[in-house]
C-alpha cells in the first residue's frame, strides 16, 4: 500500500479522552448523565477527567507527531461547540481551533467526526434521537462547526457508528441514554440516517470542496453453519446491522424485508415522504470501523424466552444470536479475524464500486502490564499487523482504501466498560496522567516510516 497520499493515522473521540466536562462553557451530554447513574458504567467510572486531553492536548499532538502519523481522527463535542440555545460557544471553538492549528503545524491532517455519541443532554430532554427535530439540530451544529473550522479542516465525518447510537443505546440499554425498546432503536436509527443526510447538506453548504464521509461499524457477517436457517439469520442481521445504514445513505432505500420483519416493534411511520432523498447524499469516502467478525445462527427461542434468559440487552434482532468462534479473543471478548476484514472490504467495493473507503478504527484491548522497562504489548502488535495485511490484501484486489486509523492513540474511557479496557498505543496512568508509549507505538512508528 505505497502511495504518498495514504493516510496512516490514529483515532480518538471527545468524551473518551477530553475530561474538563464543566470547563469552557461545555454543556452536559447524555454520557455525563449516563456515567453518573449508578450501575451504568463498570466501577462507576465516568469521563469527568478521562485522559485530561482538554488540558494536555499539546502533549498529545506531540505524541502523534513523534508517532509519524499523517492524519488524526478525532471528534468534536457537540456541547462544546454550541451553547444550550444552539449558538456558537467561542471557548469550545477556540479549543478545537488551537488543536487543529497544532496538528497542521506538524503536517497532520485533521479528520473530524461531528458526532461520536455525546449528544447534549438538553436535546435528550426533548426526546433525543427519538425526536425528529434532533436531526435538524444536528445539521445546525454541523453548519456552525464547518463555518468555524472548515477553513482548516477538509475532512468531515457526520456520524460515528450509528448502530451503537441506536441499537446499543435504545434497544440494548448498554449505552446512553440506556433505553430498552427495539421500536425506539428503529426510530432512532431513522433519525440518525436523517441527521446524516441533513448534515452532509449542511457541510457542503459551508464548504463545497469538503471531503464528506460517514463511519459505520459494518459487521462482517457469516452464518454459523450452512443450514438454511442460519443463512437466513445471517441475512437478517445484515439487513438490521449494516444495510439499515448503507441502504438509505448509499442507495436511497431501506433493505427489502426490513420493515416487514420488524413490524412487531414499529410501523415505521417516522419515515416521511422525502426523507430517503435527503438521506442519500453523494459521499466522498466511507469509513469502516472493524474489530471482529459476527458468526450468527438462528435462535430457536422466542423473544420472551430470550429476554427471560438474558434480558433485553441481547436484542439486535430477536431472531438471530451470535456464536463466538473458537480461537484467541481480545480483552473485549471479541474474536480476531483479519481475513474477514479483507472479505468485508471486497464485499463493500463490489456493492459500491469506486467509493473510497478508509479504516476509521481498528485495534484491540488486551490486559497490558506496565513493567520497569515498558509495556510489552506484543498481542496488540500482532493484531494490528495482521489487520494491516488484510487491508493490503483488499487493496491488491482493487479496493480503493485511502487510510488506516488505529483505535486508539491513548488508553481511554471505553464507554460502559469505563477504564477497564485499554486500546491505546500509549498507556495512560489515570492517577498521574503520565503517558507511556507502549511497544505497539514504537512498532507502528516504524511501520509507518517504511512507507
Ligand atoms: C467503537 C467506538 C470507539 C471505541 C471502540 C473500541 O465502537 O467507535 O469509540 O470505543 O469501539
Coordinates of C-alpha atoms and ligand atoms in Angstrom, one line a residue:
X1 CA 0.0 0.0 0.0
X2 CA 2.5 2.5 -1.0
X3 CA 1.0 5.7 -2.1
X4 CA 2.1 9.1 -0.8
X5 CA -1.5 10.1 -0.1
X6 CA -2.3 7.1 2.0
X7 CA -3.4 8.1 5.5
X8 CA -1.7 6.5 8.4
X9 CA -3.5 7.6 11.5
X10 CA -4.7 7.1 15.0
X11 CA -8.2 7.9 16.3
X12 CA -9.9 9.1 19.5
X13 CA -13.3 10.6 20.5
X14 CA -14.2 13.6 22.6
X15 CA -15.9 12.1 25.6
X16 CA -13.4 9.3 25.8
X17 CA -10.4 11.5 26.2
X18 CA -11.2 15.2 27.0
X19 CA -12.4 15.4 30.5
X20 CA -12.9 19.0 31.6
X21 CA -16.6 18.4 31.4
X22 CA -17.5 21.6 33.2
X23 CA -15.0 23.9 31.5
X24 CA -15.1 26.3 28.6
X25 CA -18.9 26.5 28.5
X26 CA -19.4 22.8 27.7
X27 CA -22.9 21.6 28.1
X28 CA -23.6 18.3 29.7
X29 CA -24.1 15.3 27.4
X30 CA -26.0 12.1 27.7
X31 CA -22.8 10.4 28.6
X32 CA -22.3 12.6 31.6
X33 CA -25.8 11.7 32.8
X34 CA -25.4 8.0 32.0
X35 CA -22.0 7.6 33.5
X36 CA -23.1 9.3 36.7
X37 CA -26.1 7.0 37.0
X38 CA -25.1 4.1 39.4
X39 CA -24.9 0.8 37.7
X40 CA -24.5 2.0 34.2
X41 CA -20.7 2.0 33.8
X42 CA -18.2 -0.5 35.2
X43 CA -16.7 0.5 38.5
X44 CA -18.8 3.7 38.4
X45 CA -16.2 5.3 36.1
X46 CA -17.0 8.5 34.2
X47 CA -15.4 10.9 31.7
X48 CA -15.1 13.8 34.1
X49 CA -11.3 13.7 33.7
X50 CA -10.6 10.8 31.4
X51 CA -7.2 11.5 29.8
X52 CA -7.4 15.2 30.6
X53 CA -6.8 15.8 26.9
X54 CA -8.6 19.2 27.2
X55 CA -5.5 20.4 29.2
X56 CA -2.9 18.1 27.7
X57 CA -3.7 18.4 24.0
X58 CA -0.3 19.9 23.2
X59 CA 1.5 16.9 24.7
X60 CA -0.9 14.6 22.8
X61 CA -0.2 16.3 19.5
X62 CA 3.5 15.8 20.3
X63 CA 2.8 12.0 20.7
X64 CA 1.0 12.0 17.3
X65 CA 3.9 13.8 15.7
X66 CA 6.5 11.5 17.1
X67 CA 4.4 8.6 16.0
X68 CA 4.7 9.8 12.5
X69 CA 1.1 9.7 11.5
X70 CA 0.0 12.0 8.7
X71 CA -3.7 12.1 9.9
X72 CA -5.6 12.2 13.2
X73 CA -9.2 11.3 13.5
X74 CA -11.0 12.9 16.5
X75 CA -14.5 14.1 17.3
X76 CA -15.9 17.5 18.4
X77 CA -18.1 17.5 21.4
X78 CA -21.4 18.9 20.2
X79 CA -21.9 20.5 23.6
X80 CA -18.6 22.3 23.5
X81 CA -19.2 23.7 20.0
X82 CA -22.6 25.2 20.8
X83 CA -24.4 26.5 23.8
X84 CA -27.8 25.3 25.1
X85 CA -29.6 27.6 22.7
X86 CA -27.6 26.2 19.8
X87 CA -25.4 29.3 19.3
X88 CA -21.6 29.0 18.7
X89 CA -19.7 28.6 22.0
X90 CA -16.5 30.5 21.5
X91 CA -14.4 28.9 24.2
X92 CA -15.2 25.4 22.8
X93 CA -14.5 26.5 19.3
X94 CA -11.2 28.0 20.4
X95 CA -10.1 24.8 22.0
X96 CA -10.6 22.8 18.8
X97 CA -9.1 25.6 16.7
X98 CA -5.9 25.5 18.7
X99 CA -5.7 21.7 18.4
X100 CA -6.2 21.9 14.6
X101 CA -3.6 24.6 14.2
X102 CA -1.1 22.5 16.2
X103 CA -1.9 19.4 14.1
X104 CA -1.4 21.3 10.8
X105 CA 1.9 22.7 12.1
X106 CA 3.1 19.2 12.4
X107 CA 1.7 18.2 9.0
X108 CA -1.0 16.0 10.5
X109 CA -4.3 16.2 8.6
X110 CA -7.3 16.6 10.9
X111 CA -10.2 14.2 10.1
X112 CA -13.1 15.4 12.2
X113 CA -16.1 13.5 13.3
X114 CA -19.1 15.6 14.2
X115 CA -21.0 13.0 16.3
X116 CA -19.3 10.4 18.4
X117 CA -22.2 9.8 20.8
X118 CA -22.1 12.8 23.2
X119 CA -25.5 14.2 22.5
X120 CA -26.2 17.4 24.5
X121 CA -28.4 16.4 27.4
X122 CA -30.8 19.2 26.7
X123 CA -31.6 17.6 23.4
X124 CA -32.2 14.2 25.1
X125 CA -34.5 16.0 27.5
X126 CA -36.6 16.9 24.4
X127 CA -36.6 13.2 23.2
X128 CA -33.0 12.7 21.9
X129 CA -32.8 10.6 18.8
X130 CA -36.5 9.7 19.1
X131 CA -37.3 13.2 18.3
X132 CA -37.1 14.1 14.6
X133 CA -36.1 17.6 15.5
X134 CA -32.7 16.3 16.8
X135 CA -31.7 15.6 13.2
X136 CA -32.3 19.3 12.3
X137 CA -30.4 20.4 15.4
X138 CA -27.5 18.3 14.3
X139 CA -27.5 20.0 10.9
X140 CA -27.4 23.4 12.6
X141 CA -24.5 22.3 14.7
X142 CA -22.7 20.8 11.6
X143 CA -23.1 24.1 9.8
X144 CA -21.6 26.0 12.8
X145 CA -18.7 23.6 13.1
X146 CA -17.8 23.8 9.4
X147 CA -18.3 27.6 9.3
X148 CA -15.9 27.9 12.2
X149 CA -13.3 25.3 11.4
X150 CA -13.7 24.5 7.7
X151 CA -11.0 26.9 6.6
X152 CA -8.5 24.4 8.1
X153 CA -10.4 21.1 8.1
X154 CA -11.3 19.5 4.8
X155 CA -12.3 16.0 6.1
X156 CA -15.7 15.8 7.8
X157 CA -17.5 12.7 9.1
X158 CA -21.1 13.1 10.1
X159 CA -21.7 10.2 12.5
X160 CA -19.6 7.5 14.1
X161 CA -21.3 4.1 14.3
X162 CA -25.0 5.0 14.3
X163 CA -25.6 1.3 15.0
X164 CA -24.4 2.0 18.6
X165 CA -26.3 5.3 18.9
X166 CA -29.5 3.4 18.1
X167 CA -29.4 -0.3 18.9
X168 CA -26.9 -0.3 21.8
X169 CA -28.5 2.9 23.2
X170 CA -32.2 2.5 22.7
X171 CA -32.7 -1.3 22.5
X172 CA -29.8 -2.9 24.4
X173 CA -29.7 -0.3 27.1
X174 CA -25.9 -0.5 27.2
X175 CA -25.1 3.0 26.0
X176 CA -26.6 6.3 26.8
X177 CA -29.5 7.1 27.2
X178 CA -29.9 3.4 28.2
X179 CA -33.4 2.6 26.9
X180 CA -34.5 -1.0 26.2
X181 CA -37.1 -0.7 23.4
X182 CA -36.5 -2.3 19.9
X183 CA -39.1 0.0 18.4
X184 CA -37.3 3.1 19.8
X185 CA -34.0 1.8 18.3
X186 CA -35.5 1.7 14.8
X187 CA -36.9 5.2 15.2
X188 CA -33.6 6.4 16.5
X189 CA -31.9 4.7 13.5
X190 CA -34.0 6.5 11.0
X191 CA -33.5 9.9 12.7
X192 CA -29.7 9.3 12.7
X193 CA -29.9 8.5 9.0
X194 CA -31.8 11.7 8.5
X195 CA -29.3 13.6 10.6
X196 CA -26.6 12.2 8.3
X197 CA -28.3 13.4 5.2
X198 CA -29.1 16.9 6.6
X199 CA -25.6 17.0 8.0
X200 CA -23.9 16.3 4.6
X201 CA -26.1 19.1 3.1
X202 CA -25.0 21.5 5.8
X203 CA -21.3 20.6 5.5
X204 CA -21.4 21.2 1.7
X205 CA -23.3 24.4 2.0
X206 CA -20.5 25.8 4.2
X207 CA -17.6 24.1 2.4
X208 CA -18.3 23.0 -1.2
X209 CA -15.0 21.1 -1.6
X210 CA -15.1 19.2 1.7
X211 CA -14.4 15.5 1.7
X212 CA -17.5 14.2 3.4
X213 CA -17.9 10.7 4.9
X214 CA -19.8 8.7 7.5
X215 CA -18.3 6.0 9.7
X216 CA -20.1 2.7 10.3
X217 CA -19.2 -0.5 12.1
X218 CA -20.1 -2.7 9.3
X219 CA -20.5 -6.2 10.6
X220 CA -18.6 -8.9 8.7
X221 CA -21.4 -11.5 9.0
X222 CA -21.1 -15.2 8.4
X223 CA -23.7 -17.9 9.1
X224 CA -22.5 -20.3 11.8
X225 CA -23.4 -23.3 9.6
X226 CA -24.6 -23.8 6.0
X227 CA -28.1 -24.6 7.2
X228 CA -30.9 -22.7 5.5
X229 CA -32.0 -21.3 8.9
X230 CA -28.5 -19.9 9.8
X231 CA -28.0 -18.5 6.3
X232 CA -31.4 -16.7 6.7
X233 CA -30.4 -15.4 10.1
X234 CA -27.1 -14.0 8.7
X235 CA -29.1 -12.2 6.0
X236 CA -31.5 -10.7 8.6
X237 CA -28.6 -9.5 10.6
X238 CA -27.1 -8.0 7.5
X239 CA -30.3 -6.0 7.0
X240 CA -30.6 -4.7 10.5
X241 CA -26.9 -4.3 11.2
X242 CA -25.5 -3.0 8.0
X243 CA -28.0 -2.3 5.2
X244 CA -30.2 -0.2 7.5
X245 CA -27.4 2.4 7.1
X246 CA -25.8 1.7 3.7
X247 CA -29.2 1.2 2.1
X248 CA -30.6 4.7 2.8
X249 CA -27.3 6.5 2.7
X250 CA -25.9 5.0 -0.5
X251 CA -28.9 3.6 -2.4
X252 CA -31.8 5.8 -1.1
X253 CA -33.8 2.9 0.3
X254 CA -34.2 0.6 3.3
X255 CA -33.4 -3.0 2.6
X256 CA -36.3 -5.1 1.3
X257 CA -37.8 -7.1 4.1
X258 CA -36.6 -5.0 7.0
X259 CA -39.8 -3.2 7.6
X260 CA -41.9 -6.4 7.5
X261 CA -39.6 -8.3 9.8
X262 CA -39.6 -5.6 12.4
X263 CA -43.3 -4.8 12.1
X264 CA -43.9 -6.2 15.6
X265 CA -41.9 -3.3 17.0
X266 CA -42.6 -0.4 14.8
X267 CA -44.9 0.7 12.0
X268 CA -42.1 2.9 10.6
X269 CA -44.4 5.9 10.4
X270 CA -41.5 8.0 11.3
X271 CA -40.2 7.8 7.7
X272 CA -41.6 10.8 5.9
X273 CA -42.0 11.2 2.2
X274 CA -38.8 13.0 1.2
X275 CA -36.6 11.5 3.9
X276 CA -34.8 8.9 1.7
X277 CA -33.9 11.5 -0.9
X278 CA -32.4 13.7 1.9
X279 CA -30.5 10.7 3.4
X280 CA -29.0 9.7 0.1
X281 CA -26.3 12.3 -0.4
X282 CA -23.2 11.8 -2.6
X283 CA -20.3 10.9 -0.3
X284 CA -16.5 11.3 -0.9
X285 CA -15.5 8.5 1.3
X286 CA -16.9 5.8 3.7
X287 CA -15.3 4.9 7.0
X288 CA -15.3 1.4 8.3
X289 CA -14.7 0.5 11.9
X290 CA -13.6 -3.1 12.2
X291 CA -12.7 -5.2 15.2
X292 CA -14.1 -8.7 14.8
X293 CA -16.4 -10.8 12.8
X294 CA -20.0 -12.0 13.6
X295 CA -21.0 -15.6 13.3
X296 CA -24.7 -16.0 13.6
X297 CA -27.2 -18.7 14.0
X298 CA -31.0 -18.8 14.0
X299 CA -32.2 -18.6 17.6
X300 CA -34.9 -21.1 18.2
X301 CA -36.1 -19.4 21.4
X302 CA -38.9 -16.9 21.3
X303 CA -38.1 -13.3 22.2
X304 CA -39.9 -13.7 25.5
X305 CA -37.6 -16.6 26.4
X306 CA -34.5 -14.7 25.3
X307 CA -35.4 -11.8 27.4
X308 CA -36.0 -14.1 30.3
X309 CA -32.6 -15.7 29.7
X310 CA -30.5 -12.7 29.1
X311 CA -32.6 -9.5 29.5
X312 CA -33.4 -7.1 26.7
X313 CA -29.7 -6.4 26.3
X314 CA -29.3 -9.2 23.8
X315 CA -31.6 -7.7 21.3
X316 CA -30.1 -7.0 17.9
X317 CA -32.9 -8.6 16.1
X318 CA -34.9 -11.2 18.1
X319 CA -34.3 -13.9 15.6
X320 CA -30.5 -14.1 15.5
X321 CA -27.9 -15.0 18.0
X322 CA -24.2 -14.9 17.9
X323 CA -21.7 -17.6 18.3
X324 CA -18.1 -16.8 19.3
X325 CA -15.8 -18.8 17.0
X326 CA -13.0 -20.7 18.6
X327 CA -9.6 -19.1 18.8
X328 CA -8.0 -16.2 20.6
X329 CA -10.1 -13.4 21.9
X330 CA -9.2 -9.8 22.8
X331 CA -9.9 -8.5 26.3
X332 CA -13.3 -7.3 24.9
X333 CA -14.1 -11.0 24.3
X334 CA -14.1 -10.3 20.5
X335 CA -12.7 -12.8 18.1
X336 CA -9.6 -12.0 16.0
X337 CA -10.4 -12.4 12.3
X338 CA -8.3 -10.3 9.9
X339 CA -9.4 -12.3 6.9
X340 CA -13.0 -11.1 7.5
X341 CA -11.8 -7.5 7.1
X342 CA -10.5 -8.3 3.6
X343 CA -13.8 -10.0 2.8
X344 CA -15.8 -7.0 4.2
X345 CA -13.8 -4.5 2.1
X346 CA -14.1 -6.6 -1.1
X347 CA -17.8 -7.1 -0.5
X348 CA -18.3 -3.3 0.1
X349 CA -16.3 -2.4 -3.1
X350 CA -18.3 -4.9 -5.1
X351 CA -21.6 -3.3 -4.0
X352 CA -20.4 0.4 -4.2
X353 CA -17.6 0.4 -6.8
X354 CA -15.3 3.4 -6.8
X355 CA -16.4 4.8 -3.4
X356 CA -13.1 5.3 -1.4
X357 CA -13.0 3.5 1.9
X358 CA -10.9 4.2 4.9
X359 CA -10.4 2.0 8.0
X360 CA -11.6 4.6 10.5
X361 CA -10.9 2.4 13.5
X362 CA -9.1 -0.9 14.1
X363 CA -7.3 -2.0 17.2
X364 CA -7.5 -4.2 20.2
X365 CA -7.8 -4.2 24.0
X366 CA -5.5 -6.5 25.9
X367 CA -4.6 -6.8 29.6
X368 CA -1.5 -4.7 29.3
X369 CA 1.1 -4.8 32.1
X370 CA 3.4 -2.0 33.0
X371 CA 6.9 -3.3 33.7
X372 CA 10.0 -1.3 34.7
X373 CA 11.1 -1.3 31.1
X374 CA 7.8 -0.5 29.4
X375 CA 4.6 -2.1 28.2
X376 CA 5.3 -5.1 26.0
X377 CA 2.0 -5.5 24.2
X378 CA 3.1 -8.0 21.5
X379 CA -0.5 -9.2 21.2
X380 CA -1.6 -5.7 20.1
X381 CA 1.3 -5.5 17.6
X382 CA 0.3 -8.9 16.1
X383 CA -3.3 -7.8 15.9
X384 CA -2.6 -4.5 14.1
X385 CA 0.0 -6.1 11.8
X386 CA -2.4 -8.8 10.7
X387 CA -5.1 -6.3 10.0
X388 CA -2.9 -4.0 8.0
X389 CA -2.0 -7.1 5.9
X390 CA -5.7 -7.7 5.5
X391 CA -6.2 -4.2 4.2
X392 CA -3.3 -4.6 1.8
X393 CA -4.8 -7.8 0.5
X394 CA -8.1 -5.9 -0.2
X395 CA -6.2 -3.1 -1.9
X396 CA -4.2 -5.6 -4.0
X397 CA -7.5 -6.9 -5.3
X398 CA -8.6 -3.4 -6.2
X399 CA -10.5 -2.0 -3.2
X400 CA -9.8 1.8 -3.1
X401 CA -8.7 2.1 0.6
X402 CA -7.4 5.5 1.4
X403 CA -6.4 5.3 5.0
X404 CA -5.9 3.2 8.2
X405 CA -6.5 4.6 11.7
X406 CA -5.6 2.7 14.8
X407 CA -8.0 2.8 17.7
X408 CA -6.7 4.4 19.8
X409 CA -3.8 6.8 20.3
X410 CA -4.4 6.7 24.1
X411 CA -6.0 4.3 26.6
X412 CA -9.3 6.0 27.3
X413 CA -12.8 5.8 28.7
X414 CA -14.2 2.7 27.0
X415 CA -17.9 3.6 27.4
X416 CA -19.9 1.2 29.5
X417 CA -16.7 -0.6 30.4
X418 CA -15.1 2.5 31.8
X419 CA -11.3 2.5 32.2
X420 CA -11.2 -1.3 32.5
X421 CA -10.2 -1.9 28.8
X422 CA -7.1 -0.4 27.2
X423 CA -6.9 0.1 23.5
X424 CA -4.1 2.7 23.4
X425 CA -0.8 2.7 21.6
X426 CA 0.1 4.9 24.6
X427 CA -0.5 3.7 28.2
X428 CA -2.3 6.3 30.4
X429 CA -1.8 6.3 34.2
X430 CA -5.1 7.8 35.2
X431 CA -3.8 8.8 38.6
X432 CA -1.0 10.9 37.3
X433 CA -2.0 11.3 33.7
X434 CA 1.5 10.2 32.7
X435 CA 1.6 8.9 29.1
X436 CA 3.9 5.9 28.3
X437 CA 4.2 4.8 24.7
X438 CA 3.8 1.0 24.5
X439 CA 5.8 -1.3 22.3
X440 CA 2.9 -1.1 19.8
X441 CA 3.6 2.7 19.5
X442 CA 7.2 2.1 18.5
X443 CA 6.2 -0.7 16.2
X444 CA 3.5 1.4 14.4
X445 CA 6.0 4.3 14.2
X446 CA 8.4 2.0 12.4
X447 CA 5.7 0.5 10.2
X448 CA 4.6 4.0 9.0
X449 CA 8.1 5.1 8.4
X450 CA 8.6 2.3 5.9
X451 CA 6.1 4.0 3.5
Ligands
LIG1 C1 -16.0 1.6 18.7 C2 -16.2 3.1 19.1 C3 -15.0 3.6 19.8 C4 -14.3 2.6 20.7 C5 -14.1 1.3 20.0 C6 -13.4 0.3 20.9 O1 -17.3 1.0 18.7 O2 -16.4 3.8 18.0 O3 -15.3 4.8 20.4 O4 -15.0 2.6 21.9 O5 -15.3 0.8 19.6

